[in-house]
Amino acid sequence: SGVATYNNLAPGTYVFNVRSANNDKVWNDQEAELLITIAPPFWNTLLARIFYALVLVGMLTGAYIYLRRLSRVKLQKAKEQEAIRQKEELEQMKYRFFTNISHEFRTPLTLIITPLDAIIKKLTDENLKKQLSSVYKNAQQMLGLVNQLLDFRKLEMKGEKLNLQAGFVTDFILPLYSSFQSLAEEKHIDYIYEPCEEQVYMYFDGEKLQKIVNNLLSNAVKFTEPGGTIKLTEQSDDSEIRVSVEDNGCGMTEETRKHIFEKFYQGDTSHAMAGNGLGLALALRVLQLNDYKIEVESEPGRGSKFTVIIPKR
């Protein structure tokens, strides 16, 4: 008997031939054949190779889709950034144009208002005095719009700073309320003012508070129909003072409410008194500068309520 050992044979089919010899070492002419088949390992079979090919194709396809999607995202971001840049550039052009025009308007308006005021004070004819007073009021309103635009530009250029002073909020709100009384009477609007029951002496920027409330009252009068109601109220607690301007005018949709503080945004341009889209944007910048907050409540056809929250410093 004998033993034959073969190591590391490659997969395949082999024929093992065997010849025998007797004790006299005479070999037999006949051979015995043994057919041996060595199967390949599972990772080297045809199915495994097909699997490898599919995985490779899948990886290449996934990489292509990922790179293509990444390229689209980059392209989309580039388009958005370009759109933002163009929008900012357009707004800067608007600012420069309106600022230049505003400076040109201020001088002639001032030259009109000053002598007109002097003439009105000397007049004895009440009918003519009333007519010229209307001219004077509209000229003042136009000058106010010009100043508003210049104030907005100043805030955009970060050229305006806080000017804190101690005082009572009512002392700054009451003159504003009074300045709109005649206009409210002309439109037959029920105009109500409810100051704080307990006055608080505190630090705040009175000039900028006046700008905010003036804008809110102006909008309330503008968008409230004759026979409507406008209510200006003050409320105080331990941490803050809340100044609210509430009307029962045309109100706003939810979509309009989302954009009212954007520059040059005009919600209902069909309204006869549609504004220029700067007033509330200016008010928001002033609010942010003072660390104030503002809350807005509004429903179409039921009016709006703006509440300025002033922290007690």
CSV table of C-alpha atoms in Angstrom, one decimal:
chain,number,residue,atom,x,y,z
A,1,SER,CA,0.0,0.0,0.0
A,2,GLY,CA,1.1,3.6,-0.5
A,3,VAL,CA,0.1,7.1,0.2
A,4,ALA,CA,0.1,10.1,-2.2
A,5,THR,CA,-0.4,13.7,-0.9
A,6,TYR,CA,-0.9,16.7,-3.1
A,7,ASN,CA,-1.3,20.2,-1.6
A,8,ASN,CA,-2.5,23.5,-3.0
A,9,LEU,CA,-4.1,22.1,-6.1
A,10,ALA,CA,-6.0,24.6,-8.2
A,11,PRO,CA,-9.7,24.0,-8.7
A,12,GLY,CA,-10.4,21.7,-11.6
A,13,THR,CA,-10.7,18.0,-12.8
A,14,TYR,CA,-7.7,15.7,-12.4
A,15,VAL,CA,-7.0,12.0,-13.4
A,16,PHE,CA,-5.0,10.0,-10.9
A,17,ASN,CA,-3.3,7.0,-12.5
A,18,VAL,CA,-2.0,4.1,-10.4
A,19,ARG,CA,0.2,1.1,-11.5
A,20,SER,CA,1.2,-1.7,-9.2
A,21,ALA,CA,4.2,-4.0,-8.9
A,22,ASN,CA,4.7,-7.5,-7.3
A,23,ASN,CA,7.4,-8.5,-4.9
A,24,ASP,CA,9.8,-9.2,-7.7
A,25,LYS,CA,9.3,-5.5,-8.9
A,26,VAL,CA,7.5,-6.6,-12.0
A,27,TRP,CA,5.1,-3.8,-13.0
A,28,ASN,CA,1.6,-4.5,-14.1
A,29,ASP,CA,0.8,-3.2,-17.6
A,30,GLN,CA,-2.7,-2.1,-16.6
A,31,GLU,CA,-3.3,1.2,-14.8
A,32,ALA,CA,-6.0,2.1,-12.5
A,33,GLU,CA,-7.6,5.6,-13.1
A,34,LEU,CA,-9.2,7.8,-10.5
A,35,LEU,CA,-11.1,10.9,-11.6
A,36,ILE,CA,-10.8,13.7,-9.0
A,37,THR,CA,-12.7,17.0,-9.2
A,38,ILE,CA,-11.7,19.9,-6.9
A,39,ALA,CA,-14.5,22.4,-6.5
A,40,PRO,CA,-13.5,26.1,-6.3
A,41,PRO,CA,-14.2,28.0,-3.0
A,42,PHE,CA,-17.6,29.8,-2.7
A,43,TRP,CA,-15.9,33.2,-3.1
A,44,ASN,CA,-14.4,32.1,-6.5
A,45,THR,CA,-17.5,30.6,-8.1
A,46,LEU,CA,-19.3,32.0,-11.2
A,47,LEU,CA,-22.2,33.3,-9.0
A,48,ALA,CA,-19.8,35.0,-6.7
A,49,ARG,CA,-18.1,36.8,-9.7
A,50,ILE,CA,-21.5,37.9,-11.0
A,51,PHE,CA,-22.3,39.2,-7.5
A,52,TYR,CA,-19.0,41.1,-7.4
A,53,ALA,CA,-19.8,42.6,-10.8
A,54,LEU,CA,-23.3,43.7,-9.7
A,55,VAL,CA,-21.9,45.3,-6.6
A,56,LEU,CA,-19.2,47.2,-8.5
A,57,VAL,CA,-21.8,48.4,-11.0
A,58,GLY,CA,-24.1,49.4,-8.2
A,59,MET,CA,-21.3,51.4,-6.4
A,60,LEU,CA,-20.3,53.2,-9.7
A,61,THR,CA,-24.0,54.0,-10.3
A,62,GLY,CA,-24.5,55.3,-6.7
A,63,ALA,CA,-21.3,57.4,-7.0
A,64,TYR,CA,-22.5,58.9,-10.3
A,65,ILE,CA,-26.0,59.7,-8.8
A,66,TYR,CA,-24.4,61.2,-5.7
A,67,LEU,CA,-22.0,63.4,-7.6
A,68,ARG,CA,-24.7,64.5,-10.0
A,69,ARG,CA,-27.0,65.4,-7.1
A,70,LEU,CA,-24.1,67.2,-5.3
A,71,SER,CA,-23.5,69.1,-8.5
A,72,ARG,CA,-27.1,70.1,-8.7
A,73,VAL,CA,-27.2,71.2,-5.1
A,74,LYS,CA,-24.1,73.4,-5.6
A,75,LEU,CA,-25.6,74.8,-8.8
A,76,GLN,CA,-28.8,75.6,-6.9
A,77,LYS,CA,-26.9,77.3,-4.1
A,78,ALA,CA,-24.9,79.3,-6.5
A,79,LYS,CA,-28.2,80.4,-8.2
A,80,GLU,CA,-29.7,81.4,-4.8
A,81,GLN,CA,-26.6,83.3,-3.8
A,82,GLU,CA,-26.6,85.1,-7.1
A,83,ALA,CA,-30.3,85.9,-6.7
A,84,ILE,CA,-29.7,87.3,-3.2
A,85,ARG,CA,-26.7,89.3,-4.5
A,86,GLN,CA,-28.8,90.8,-7.3
A,87,LYS,CA,-31.6,91.6,-4.9
A,88,GLU,CA,-29.3,93.3,-2.4
A,89,GLU,CA,-27.7,95.2,-5.3
A,90,LEU,CA,-31.1,96.3,-6.5
A,91,GLU,CA,-32.1,97.4,-3.0
A,92,GLN,CA,-28.8,99.4,-2.6
A,93,MET,CA,-29.6,101.1,-5.9
A,94,LYS,CA,-33.1,102.0,-4.5
A,95,TYR,CA,-31.5,103.3,-1.3
A,96,ARG,CA,-29.1,105.5,-3.2
A,97,PHE,CA,-31.7,106.8,-5.6
A,98,PHE,CA,-34.3,107.5,-2.8
A,99,THR,CA,-31.7,109.0,-0.6
A,100,ASN,CA,-30.5,111.4,-3.2
A,101,ILE,CA,-34.0,112.4,-4.2
A,102,SER,CA,-34.9,112.8,-0.5
A,103,HIS,CA,-32.1,115.2,0.1
A,104,GLU,CA,-33.3,117.2,-3.0
A,105,PHE,CA,-36.8,117.3,-1.6
A,106,ARG,CA,-36.1,118.4,1.9
A,107,THR,CA,-34.8,121.9,1.1
A,108,PRO,CA,-37.8,123.1,-1.1
A,109,LEU,CA,-40.3,121.4,1.3
A,110,THR,CA,-38.7,123.3,4.3
A,111,LEU,CA,-38.9,126.5,2.3
A,112,ILE,CA,-42.6,125.9,1.6
A,113,ILE,CA,-43.5,124.9,5.1
A,114,THR,CA,-41.8,127.7,7.1
A,115,PRO,CA,-43.4,130.7,5.4
A,116,LEU,CA,-46.7,128.8,5.0
A,117,ASP,CA,-46.8,128.4,8.8
A,118,ALA,CA,-46.2,132.1,9.3
A,119,ILE,CA,-49.0,133.0,6.8
A,120,ILE,CA,-51.5,130.7,8.5
A,121,LYS,CA,-50.9,132.3,11.9
A,122,LYS,CA,-51.5,135.8,10.5
A,123,LEU,CA,-54.7,134.9,8.6
A,124,THR,CA,-58.1,136.0,9.9
A,125,ASP,CA,-60.2,134.4,7.0
A,126,GLU,CA,-61.2,131.1,8.6
A,127,ASN,CA,-62.1,129.5,5.2
A,128,LEU,CA,-58.7,130.3,3.7
A,129,LYS,CA,-57.0,129.4,6.9
A,130,LYS,CA,-58.6,126.0,6.8
A,131,GLN,CA,-57.6,125.4,3.1
A,132,LEU,CA,-54.0,126.5,3.8
A,133,SER,CA,-53.9,124.3,6.9
A,134,SER,CA,-54.7,121.3,4.7
A,135,VAL,CA,-51.8,122.3,2.4
A,136,TYR,CA,-49.5,122.7,5.4
A,137,LYS,CA,-50.5,119.4,6.9
A,138,ASN,CA,-49.8,117.5,3.6
A,139,ALA,CA,-46.5,119.3,3.1
A,140,GLN,CA,-45.6,118.2,6.7
A,141,GLN,CA,-46.6,114.7,5.9
A,142,MET,CA,-44.4,114.7,2.8
A,143,LEU,CA,-41.5,116.0,4.8
A,144,GLY,CA,-42.1,113.3,7.4
A,145,LEU,CA,-41.9,110.6,4.6
A,146,VAL,CA,-38.7,112.1,3.4
A,147,ASN,CA,-37.2,112.1,6.9
A,148,GLN,CA,-38.4,108.6,7.4
A,149,LEU,CA,-36.6,107.4,4.3
A,150,LEU,CA,-33.4,109.2,5.5
A,151,ASP,CA,-33.8,107.6,8.9
A,152,PHE,CA,-34.1,104.2,7.3
A,153,ARG,CA,-31.0,104.8,5.3
A,154,LYS,CA,-29.1,105.9,8.4
A,155,LEU,CA,-30.1,102.7,10.2
A,156,GLU,CA,-29.1,100.6,7.2
A,157,MET,CA,-25.7,102.2,7.4
A,158,LYS,CA,-25.7,101.7,11.2
A,159,GLY,CA,-25.3,105.4,11.7
A,160,GLU,CA,-27.9,105.7,14.4
A,161,LYS,CA,-27.4,104.8,18.0
A,162,LEU,CA,-29.4,104.5,21.2
A,163,ASN,CA,-30.1,107.7,23.1
A,164,LEU,CA,-31.4,106.5,26.5
A,165,GLN,CA,-33.1,108.9,28.8
A,166,ALA,CA,-35.2,108.7,32.0
A,167,GLY,CA,-38.8,109.6,31.8
A,168,PHE,CA,-42.5,108.4,31.7
A,169,VAL,CA,-43.6,106.6,28.6
A,170,THR,CA,-46.9,108.4,28.6
A,171,ASP,CA,-45.1,111.8,28.2
A,172,PHE,CA,-43.9,110.6,24.8
A,173,ILE,CA,-47.0,108.7,23.8
A,174,LEU,CA,-49.6,111.4,24.6
A,175,PRO,CA,-48.3,114.1,22.1
A,176,LEU,CA,-48.4,111.4,19.4
A,177,TYR,CA,-52.0,110.6,20.3
A,178,SER,CA,-53.0,114.2,20.2
A,179,SER,CA,-51.3,114.8,16.8
A,180,PHE,CA,-53.7,112.3,15.1
A,181,GLN,CA,-56.9,113.5,16.8
A,182,SER,CA,-57.8,116.0,14.1
A,183,LEU,CA,-57.3,113.4,11.4
A,184,ALA,CA,-59.3,110.8,13.3
A,185,GLU,CA,-62.1,113.3,13.7
A,186,GLU,CA,-62.1,114.1,10.0
A,187,LYS,CA,-62.6,110.4,9.2
A,188,HIS,CA,-65.2,110.1,12.0
A,189,ILE,CA,-63.0,107.5,13.8
A,190,ASP,CA,-63.6,106.6,17.4
A,191,TYR,CA,-60.2,107.4,18.8
A,192,ILE,CA,-59.4,106.1,22.3
A,193,TYR,CA,-56.3,106.4,24.5
A,194,GLU,CA,-55.9,104.4,27.7
A,195,PRO,CA,-52.6,105.2,29.5
A,196,CYS,CA,-51.0,103.1,32.3
A,197,GLU,CA,-52.8,103.4,35.6
A,198,GLU,CA,-49.5,103.5,37.4
A,199,GLN,CA,-46.8,105.6,35.7
A,200,VAL,CA,-43.3,104.1,35.6
A,201,TYR,CA,-40.2,106.3,35.6
A,202,MET,CA,-37.6,104.3,33.5
A,203,TYR,CA,-34.8,104.5,30.9
A,204,PHE,CA,-35.8,104.2,27.2
A,205,ASP,CA,-35.1,105.9,23.9
A,206,GLY,CA,-38.1,108.3,23.7
A,207,GLU,CA,-37.3,109.6,20.2
A,208,LYS,CA,-37.2,106.1,18.6
A,209,LEU,CA,-40.3,105.0,20.6
A,210,GLN,CA,-42.1,108.0,19.1
A,211,LYS,CA,-41.1,106.9,15.6
A,212,ILE,CA,-42.5,103.4,16.1
A,213,VAL,CA,-45.8,104.5,17.7
A,214,ASN,CA,-46.2,107.3,15.1
A,215,ASN,CA,-45.8,104.8,12.3
A,216,LEU,CA,-48.4,102.4,13.9
A,217,LEU,CA,-50.9,105.2,14.5
A,218,SER,CA,-50.4,106.4,11.0
A,219,ASN,CA,-51.1,103.0,9.5
A,220,ALA,CA,-54.1,102.5,11.8
A,221,VAL,CA,-55.7,105.8,10.7
A,222,LYS,CA,-54.8,105.0,7.1
A,223,PHE,CA,-56.4,101.6,6.9
A,224,THR,CA,-59.4,102.2,9.2
A,225,GLU,CA,-62.6,103.2,7.4
A,226,PRO,CA,-64.8,106.1,8.5
A,227,GLY,CA,-66.8,105.1,11.6
A,228,GLY,CA,-64.2,102.7,12.8
A,229,THR,CA,-62.3,102.5,16.0
A,230,ILE,CA,-58.6,103.0,17.0
A,231,LYS,CA,-57.5,102.2,20.5
A,232,LEU,CA,-54.1,103.2,21.9
A,233,THR,CA,-53.3,101.6,25.2
A,234,GLU,CA,-50.5,101.2,27.7
A,235,GLN,CA,-50.1,98.3,30.2
A,236,SER,CA,-47.4,97.7,32.8
A,237,ASP,CA,-46.2,94.8,34.9
A,238,ASP,CA,-43.1,94.0,36.9
A,239,SER,CA,-40.8,93.4,33.8
A,240,GLU,CA,-42.2,95.4,30.8
A,241,ILE,CA,-44.5,98.0,29.4
A,242,ARG,CA,-46.8,97.1,26.5
A,243,VAL,CA,-47.9,99.8,24.1
A,244,SER,CA,-50.7,98.6,21.8
A,245,VAL,CA,-52.3,100.2,18.7
A,246,GLU,CA,-55.5,98.4,17.8
A,247,ASP,CA,-58.0,99.1,15.0
A,248,ASN,CA,-61.0,97.4,13.4
A,249,GLY,CA,-59.8,98.3,9.8
A,250,CYS,CA,-59.2,96.1,6.8
A,251,GLY,CA,-56.8,93.7,8.6
A,252,MET,CA,-54.2,91.4,7.0
A,253,THR,CA,-54.0,87.9,5.7
A,254,GLU,CA,-51.5,85.5,7.2
A,255,GLU,CA,-49.3,85.7,4.1
A,256,THR,CA,-49.2,89.5,4.4
A,257,ARG,CA,-48.5,89.4,8.1
A,258,LYS,CA,-45.3,87.3,7.3
A,259,HIS,CA,-43.9,90.0,5.1
A,260,ILE,CA,-45.1,93.4,6.5
A,261,PHE,CA,-41.6,94.1,8.1
A,262,GLU,CA,-39.8,93.6,4.8
A,263,LYS,CA,-38.4,96.6,2.9
A,264,PHE,CA,-40.6,98.0,0.1
A,265,TYR,CA,-43.2,95.3,0.7
A,266,GLN,CA,-46.8,96.4,-0.1
A,267,GLY,CA,-49.5,94.0,0.9
A,268,ASP,CA,-52.8,95.3,-0.4
A,269,THR,CA,-51.7,97.7,-3.2
A,270,SER,CA,-55.4,98.0,-4.2
A,271,HIS,CA,-56.1,100.0,-1.1
A,272,ALA,CA,-56.5,103.7,-1.7
A,273,MET,CA,-54.0,104.5,1.0
A,274,ALA,CA,-51.4,101.9,0.2
A,275,GLY,CA,-48.0,102.9,1.7
A,276,ASN,CA,-44.5,102.8,0.4
A,277,GLY,CA,-43.4,99.7,2.3
A,278,LEU,CA,-40.8,101.5,4.4
A,279,GLY,CA,-42.6,102.5,7.6
A,280,LEU,CA,-42.8,99.1,9.3
A,281,ALA,CA,-39.4,98.1,8.1
A,282,LEU,CA,-38.0,101.2,9.7
A,283,ALA,CA,-40.0,100.4,12.9
A,284,LEU,CA,-38.5,96.9,13.0
A,285,ARG,CA,-34.9,98.3,12.7
A,286,VAL,CA,-35.6,100.7,15.6
A,287,LEU,CA,-37.1,97.9,17.7
A,288,GLN,CA,-34.1,95.7,17.1
A,289,LEU,CA,-31.8,98.6,18.0
A,290,ASN,CA,-33.6,99.1,21.3
A,291,ASP,CA,-34.0,95.4,22.1
A,292,TYR,CA,-37.8,95.9,22.0
A,293,LYS,CA,-40.2,93.3,20.7
A,294,ILE,CA,-43.4,93.6,18.7
A,295,GLU,CA,-46.4,91.3,18.5
A,296,VAL,CA,-48.9,91.4,15.6
A,297,GLU,CA,-52.5,90.1,15.6
A,298,SER,CA,-54.7,90.5,12.6
A,299,GLU,CA,-57.6,89.0,10.7
A,300,PRO,CA,-58.9,90.1,7.2
A,301,GLY,CA,-61.9,92.4,7.7
A,302,ARG,CA,-61.6,92.5,11.5
A,303,GLY,CA,-58.6,94.8,12.0
A,304,SER,CA,-55.1,94.6,13.4
A,305,LYS,CA,-53.3,94.9,16.7
A,306,PHE,CA,-49.6,95.9,17.1
A,307,THR,CA,-48.1,95.6,20.5
A,308,VAL,CA,-44.6,97.1,21.3
A,309,ILE,CA,-43.0,95.5,24.3
A,310,ILE,CA,-40.5,97.7,26.2
A,311,PRO,CA,-38.4,95.9,28.9
A,312,LYS,CA,-37.9,97.8,32.1
A,313,ARG,CA,-34.2,98.6,32.4
